[in-house]
């Protein structure tokens, strides 16, 4: 696996591959690679001739008081895992390489980012949209693969690619979970053993709400109440939001039609966790 840290290096490699007629699928990450990331790599391998990954803890998507300084960083570990899964090129730039000076350009999708995580992380999705636009422009992949775990992020990226006519296809791969249902996340490393056990309350709440829907409940507010009540039953968890939304527009649903996205954010101890479940009504 080739490890590159400069934009010039990535561009040169891209040029060579294009001359050979080879395609690229990109998997952008912030590192602290886990099985969730590696399943995106597996999916990417099915889409293109080469899989490229990026490891970049993007400063512009962290708010003041968030965990930018403490975010887990271990490039050697990431490098071994990604190479072991067949990644051909890893781009791990410095902050200065990506932001030689503060961006004067803003990539903002207010319609998609006013609610859910956007309410509680002002500016977060502007940071995500900016860095993903830059990474797509740098690597120019045919495909880019993201995880359903960060549903709102994937919706934002899909839409910005559509709106800006970026020549890339976006693939969203399913959420990878631990055996007990907890969605894999780099931030799970922050949890102590009691918090780790308590963290399963997110998937338990989502599944209870899904059961309510499959049992016939169609009222958005009633389903939201199921989510809220299950999270409230776990003393270590503090709910930030529980939402029942349209999976594409992310607008709250008063009544459920064919598809609903159930989405949650909660603090377990000091760690903020998110999860979601797409429910298809039979
Ligand atoms: P991150 O490194 O957390 O920014 O995540 C990088 C990519 O991996 C994003 O597209 C995430 O949605 C995706 N991802 C993170 N955790 C999971 C998971 N448990 N299952 C599937 N994809 C994931």
Short mmCIF file of C-alpha atoms and ligand atoms in Angstrom, two decimals:
data_model
loop_
_atom_site.label_atom_id
_atom_site.label_comp_id
_atom_site.label_asym_id
_atom_site.label_seq_id
_atom_site.Cartn_x
_atom_site.Cartn_y
_atom_site.Cartn_z
CA UNK A 1 0.00 0.00 0.00
CA UNK A 2 1.22 3.43 -0.98
CA UNK A 3 1.16 6.05 1.80
CA UNK A 4 0.95 9.60 0.47
CA UNK A 5 0.78 12.87 2.38
CA UNK A 6 0.69 15.42 -0.45
CA UNK A 7 -2.01 16.49 -2.87
CA UNK A 8 0.56 16.57 -5.68
CA UNK A 9 1.43 12.92 -5.01
CA UNK A 10 -2.22 11.83 -5.10
CA UNK A 11 -2.85 13.76 -8.31
CA UNK A 12 0.18 12.17 -10.01
CA UNK A 13 -0.98 8.68 -9.05
CA UNK A 14 -4.49 9.47 -10.27
CA UNK A 15 -3.10 10.59 -13.62
CA UNK A 16 -1.12 7.35 -14.01
CA UNK A 17 -4.16 5.20 -13.19
CA UNK A 18 -6.36 7.09 -15.60
CA UNK A 19 -3.86 6.43 -18.39
CA UNK A 20 -4.10 2.74 -17.51
CA UNK A 21 -7.91 2.98 -17.60
CA UNK A 22 -8.20 1.96 -13.94
CA UNK A 23 -10.98 3.20 -11.66
CA UNK A 24 -10.83 4.30 -8.02
CA UNK A 25 -13.26 4.03 -5.10
CA UNK A 26 -12.45 6.36 -2.22
CA UNK A 27 -13.18 5.69 1.46
CA UNK A 28 -12.73 8.88 3.50
CA UNK A 29 -12.18 8.38 7.24
CA UNK A 30 -10.86 10.15 10.30
CA UNK A 31 -8.78 7.10 11.21
CA UNK A 32 -8.99 4.96 14.36
CA UNK A 33 -9.91 2.34 11.81
CA UNK A 34 -12.38 -0.34 12.89
CA UNK A 35 -14.42 -3.05 11.22
CA UNK A 36 -17.06 -0.49 10.17
CA UNK A 37 -14.47 1.35 8.06
CA UNK A 38 -13.08 -1.94 6.73
CA UNK A 39 -16.52 -3.03 5.51
CA UNK A 40 -16.63 0.21 3.49
CA UNK A 41 -13.30 -0.87 2.00
CA UNK A 42 -14.79 -4.27 1.13
CA UNK A 43 -17.71 -2.59 -0.59
CA UNK A 44 -15.37 -0.19 -2.40
CA UNK A 45 -13.35 -3.11 -3.72
CA UNK A 46 -16.50 -4.39 -5.49
CA UNK A 47 -16.99 -1.03 -7.21
CA UNK A 48 -13.62 -0.08 -8.67
CA UNK A 49 -10.19 -1.42 -9.66
CA UNK A 50 -8.43 0.26 -6.73
CA UNK A 51 -9.55 1.29 -3.26
CA UNK A 52 -8.07 4.46 -1.85
CA UNK A 53 -8.61 5.53 1.75
CA UNK A 54 -8.00 8.81 3.49
CA UNK A 55 -7.18 9.34 7.15
CA UNK A 56 -7.66 12.96 8.12
CA UNK A 57 -9.04 14.26 11.40
CA UNK A 58 -10.72 17.27 9.87
CA UNK A 59 -10.42 20.25 12.23
CA UNK A 60 -13.22 22.24 10.55
CA UNK A 61 -15.92 19.73 11.49
CA UNK A 62 -15.23 19.91 15.23
CA UNK A 63 -16.87 22.60 17.34
CA UNK A 64 -15.29 24.39 20.28
CA UNK A 65 -15.29 22.03 23.27
CA UNK A 66 -15.55 18.94 21.06
CA UNK A 67 -12.93 16.17 20.98
CA UNK A 68 -10.64 17.31 18.13
CA UNK A 69 -7.52 17.37 20.34
CA UNK A 70 -8.32 14.00 21.92
CA UNK A 71 -9.66 12.18 18.88
CA UNK A 72 -7.82 8.81 18.69
CA UNK A 73 -4.90 8.97 16.23
CA UNK A 74 -2.72 5.97 15.36
CA UNK A 75 -1.57 6.03 11.76
CA UNK A 76 0.60 2.90 12.04
CA UNK A 77 -2.35 0.86 13.30
CA UNK A 78 -4.66 2.33 10.62
CA UNK A 79 -2.09 1.69 7.93
CA UNK A 80 -1.74 -1.99 8.82
CA UNK A 81 -5.50 -2.57 8.93
CA UNK A 82 -6.19 -0.78 5.64
CA UNK A 83 -3.29 -2.50 3.86
CA UNK A 84 -4.51 -5.86 5.19
CA UNK A 85 -7.89 -5.23 3.59
CA UNK A 86 -6.45 -4.44 0.16
CA UNK A 87 -6.34 -0.64 0.13
CA UNK A 88 -3.92 0.41 -2.63
CA UNK A 89 -3.31 3.99 -1.54
CA UNK A 90 -3.67 5.77 1.78
CA UNK A 91 -3.77 9.55 1.75
CA UNK A 92 -2.94 10.92 5.20
CA UNK A 93 -2.32 14.64 4.80
CA UNK A 94 -1.37 17.18 7.46
CA UNK A 95 -3.82 19.92 8.47
CA UNK A 96 -1.62 22.40 6.56
CA UNK A 97 -1.77 20.34 3.38
CA UNK A 98 -5.57 20.50 3.37
CA UNK A 99 -5.92 23.99 4.85
CA UNK A 100 -2.83 26.05 3.91
CA UNK A 101 -5.02 28.96 4.94
CA UNK A 102 -8.57 29.13 6.29
CA UNK A 103 -11.11 28.33 3.57
CA UNK A 104 -12.93 31.39 2.26
CA UNK A 105 -15.35 29.02 0.55
CA UNK A 106 -18.32 27.66 2.46
CA UNK A 107 -20.19 24.52 1.40
CA UNK A 108 -23.49 24.75 3.21
CA UNK A 109 -26.70 22.74 2.86
CA UNK A 110 -28.98 24.43 5.39
CA UNK A 111 -32.09 22.45 4.41
CA UNK A 112 -30.40 19.17 5.30
CA UNK A 113 -28.41 20.32 8.30
CA UNK A 114 -30.82 22.41 10.37
CA UNK A 115 -32.16 19.33 12.20
CA UNK A 116 -30.82 16.18 13.85
CA UNK A 117 -27.07 16.44 14.62
CA UNK A 118 -26.90 19.84 12.91
CA UNK A 119 -28.97 21.39 15.68
CA UNK A 120 -26.45 20.38 18.30
CA UNK A 121 -23.25 20.69 16.28
CA UNK A 122 -23.47 24.08 14.56
CA UNK A 123 -20.99 24.28 11.68
CA UNK A 124 -20.21 20.55 11.80
CA UNK A 125 -21.75 19.72 8.43
CA UNK A 126 -20.17 22.76 6.81
CA UNK A 127 -16.83 21.28 7.87
CA UNK A 128 -17.80 17.83 6.56
CA UNK A 129 -19.14 19.20 3.27
CA UNK A 130 -16.02 21.30 2.75
CA UNK A 131 -13.51 18.54 3.44
CA UNK A 132 -15.39 15.92 1.41
CA UNK A 133 -15.62 18.34 -1.54
CA UNK A 134 -11.87 18.92 -1.24
CA UNK A 135 -11.03 15.20 -0.95
CA UNK A 136 -13.21 14.37 -3.97
CA UNK A 137 -11.53 17.14 -5.93
CA UNK A 138 -8.06 15.94 -4.89
CA UNK A 139 -8.55 12.21 -5.52
CA UNK A 140 -11.13 12.40 -8.33
CA UNK A 141 -12.46 8.91 -7.66
CA UNK A 142 -15.19 7.26 -9.74
CA UNK A 143 -16.85 6.18 -6.49
CA UNK A 144 -16.84 7.33 -2.88
CA UNK A 145 -18.17 5.09 -0.11
CA UNK A 146 -19.74 6.29 3.15
CA UNK A 147 -21.47 4.54 6.06
CA UNK A 148 -25.18 4.58 6.86
CA UNK A 149 -24.17 5.01 10.51
CA UNK A 150 -23.74 8.74 9.75
CA UNK A 151 -26.97 8.98 7.78
CA UNK A 152 -27.26 12.77 7.83
CA UNK A 153 -23.66 13.08 6.64
CA UNK A 154 -24.35 10.68 3.75
CA UNK A 155 -27.49 12.64 2.83
CA UNK A 156 -25.50 15.88 2.80
CA UNK A 157 -22.77 14.37 0.61
CA UNK A 158 -25.22 12.80 -1.84
CA UNK A 159 -26.95 16.13 -2.23
CA UNK A 160 -23.82 18.25 -2.64
CA UNK A 161 -22.52 15.84 -5.29
CA UNK A 162 -25.85 16.18 -7.11
CA UNK A 163 -26.10 19.96 -6.72
CA UNK A 164 -22.50 20.63 -7.77
CA UNK A 165 -22.48 17.99 -10.55
CA UNK A 166 -19.39 16.36 -9.09
CA UNK A 167 -18.31 13.47 -11.35
CA UNK A 168 -18.44 10.78 -8.67
CA UNK A 169 -20.97 8.17 -7.62
CA UNK A 170 -21.81 7.88 -3.93
CA UNK A 171 -22.34 4.52 -2.28
CA UNK A 172 -23.76 4.21 1.22
CA UNK A 173 -22.92 0.93 3.00
CA UNK A 174 -24.84 -0.55 5.95
CA UNK A 175 -23.93 0.14 9.58
CA UNK A 176 -21.59 -2.45 11.07
CA UNK A 177 -22.42 -3.42 14.65
CA UNK A 178 -20.81 -5.19 17.60
CA UNK A 179 -22.35 -8.55 18.60
CA UNK A 180 -24.64 -6.78 21.09
CA UNK A 181 -25.88 -4.31 18.47
CA UNK A 182 -23.80 -1.25 19.37
CA UNK A 183 -22.85 0.56 16.17
CA UNK A 184 -19.08 0.50 15.73
CA UNK A 185 -17.50 3.91 16.21
CA UNK A 186 -14.06 5.28 16.91
CA UNK A 187 -15.64 7.06 19.89
CA UNK A 188 -16.67 3.74 21.52
CA UNK A 189 -13.05 3.63 22.75
CA UNK A 190 -13.94 6.45 25.17
CA UNK A 191 -16.49 4.27 27.02
CA UNK A 192 -15.61 2.59 30.33
CA UNK A 193 -17.03 -0.94 30.85
CA UNK A 194 -20.25 0.27 32.52
CA UNK A 195 -20.80 2.88 29.84
CA UNK A 196 -20.06 0.32 27.15
CA UNK A 197 -22.89 -1.86 28.51
CA UNK A 198 -25.21 1.15 28.80
CA UNK A 199 -24.44 2.23 25.21
CA UNK A 200 -26.56 -0.62 23.82
CA UNK A 201 -29.57 1.47 24.85
CA UNK A 202 -29.40 3.24 21.46
CA UNK A 203 -29.98 0.11 19.40
CA UNK A 204 -32.48 -1.19 21.97
CA UNK A 205 -34.49 2.02 21.58
CA UNK A 206 -34.31 1.87 17.78
CA UNK A 207 -35.45 -1.76 17.72
CA UNK A 208 -38.31 -1.07 20.14
CA UNK A 209 -39.50 1.74 17.86
CA UNK A 210 -39.13 -0.51 14.83
CA UNK A 211 -41.26 -3.13 16.59
CA UNK A 212 -43.89 -0.48 17.30
CA UNK A 213 -43.99 0.32 13.58
CA UNK A 214 -44.18 -3.30 12.47
CA UNK A 215 -46.99 -3.76 15.00
CA UNK A 216 -48.97 -1.07 13.23
CA UNK A 217 -48.04 2.24 14.88
CA UNK A 218 -47.89 4.98 12.25
CA UNK A 219 -47.93 8.14 14.36
CA UNK A 220 -44.53 9.86 14.31
CA UNK A 221 -44.93 11.34 17.76
CA UNK A 222 -45.88 7.98 19.31
CA UNK A 223 -42.81 6.35 17.75
CA UNK A 224 -40.61 9.17 18.96
CA UNK A 225 -42.01 8.57 22.45
CA UNK A 226 -40.93 4.91 22.30
CA UNK A 227 -37.38 6.02 21.46
CA UNK A 228 -37.35 8.59 24.25
CA UNK A 229 -38.73 6.20 26.87
CA UNK A 230 -36.24 3.43 26.18
CA UNK A 231 -33.29 5.84 26.34
CA UNK A 232 -34.70 7.32 29.58
CA UNK A 233 -34.67 3.82 31.11
CA UNK A 234 -30.85 3.85 31.06
CA UNK A 235 -29.53 6.11 33.84
CA UNK A 236 -26.08 6.50 32.23
CA UNK A 237 -27.59 7.79 28.98
CA UNK A 238 -28.69 11.36 28.35
CA UNK A 239 -30.82 11.75 25.22
CA UNK A 240 -29.89 14.61 22.89
CA UNK A 241 -32.53 13.97 20.24
CA UNK A 242 -34.87 11.25 19.03
CA UNK A 243 -36.32 11.75 15.57
CA UNK A 244 -38.55 10.04 13.05
CA UNK A 245 -37.76 11.54 9.66
CA UNK A 246 -38.00 11.07 5.92
CA UNK A 247 -34.75 9.30 4.96
CA UNK A 248 -34.07 11.62 2.00
CA UNK A 249 -35.27 15.06 3.10
CA UNK A 250 -34.61 14.43 6.82
CA UNK A 251 -37.86 16.25 7.59
CA UNK A 252 -39.85 15.10 10.64
CA UNK A 253 -42.69 12.71 9.81
CA UNK A 254 -46.06 13.27 11.45
CA UNK A 255 -47.21 9.97 9.97
CA UNK A 256 -45.17 7.10 8.61
CA UNK A 257 -45.57 6.14 4.97
CA UNK A 258 -43.45 3.47 3.32
CA UNK A 259 -40.06 4.48 4.75
CA UNK A 260 -38.93 6.08 7.97
CA UNK A 261 -35.53 6.83 9.40
CA UNK A 262 -35.34 6.52 13.18
CA UNK A 263 -32.39 8.55 14.47
CA UNK A 264 -30.91 9.08 17.91
CA UNK A 265 -28.10 10.95 19.61
CA UNK A 266 -27.29 10.48 23.28
CA UNK A 267 -24.46 11.07 25.67
CA UNK A 268 -23.32 8.00 27.56
CA UNK A 269 -21.15 9.44 30.28
CA UNK A 270 -19.17 12.13 28.47
CA UNK A 271 -19.27 10.34 25.10
CA UNK A 272 -21.72 11.43 22.44
CA UNK A 273 -23.05 8.51 20.39
CA UNK A 274 -25.38 8.43 17.40
CA UNK A 275 -27.28 5.64 15.70
CA UNK A 276 -30.15 5.19 13.28
CA UNK A 277 -32.34 2.55 11.71
CA UNK A 278 -34.13 2.64 8.38
CA UNK A 279 -37.55 1.07 8.67
CA UNK A 280 -39.47 -0.11 5.65
CA UNK A 281 -43.18 -0.55 6.22
CA UNK A 282 -44.37 -3.78 4.60
P1 LIG B 1 -15.30 8.41 10.61
O1 LIG B 1 -13.88 7.92 10.58
O2 LIG B 1 -16.01 8.14 11.88
O3 LIG B 1 -15.43 9.82 10.11
O4 LIG B 1 -16.07 7.53 9.55
C1 LIG B 1 -15.60 7.37 8.24
C2 LIG B 1 -16.64 6.64 7.42
O5 LIG B 1 -16.91 5.38 8.02
C3 LIG B 1 -17.98 7.38 7.36
O6 LIG B 1 -18.53 7.22 6.07
C4 LIG B 1 -18.80 6.67 8.38
O7 LIG B 1 -20.18 6.71 8.14
C5 LIG B 1 -18.29 5.25 8.23
N1 LIG B 1 -18.56 4.47 9.43
C6 LIG B 1 -18.20 4.76 10.70
N2 LIG B 1 -18.66 3.81 11.54
C7 LIG B 1 -19.33 2.92 10.78
C8 LIG B 1 -20.06 1.72 11.07
N3 LIG B 1 -20.19 1.23 12.30
N4 LIG B 1 -20.63 1.06 10.02
C9 LIG B 1 -20.52 1.53 8.77
N5 LIG B 1 -19.84 2.64 8.44
C10 LIG B 1 -19.27 3.32 9.43
#
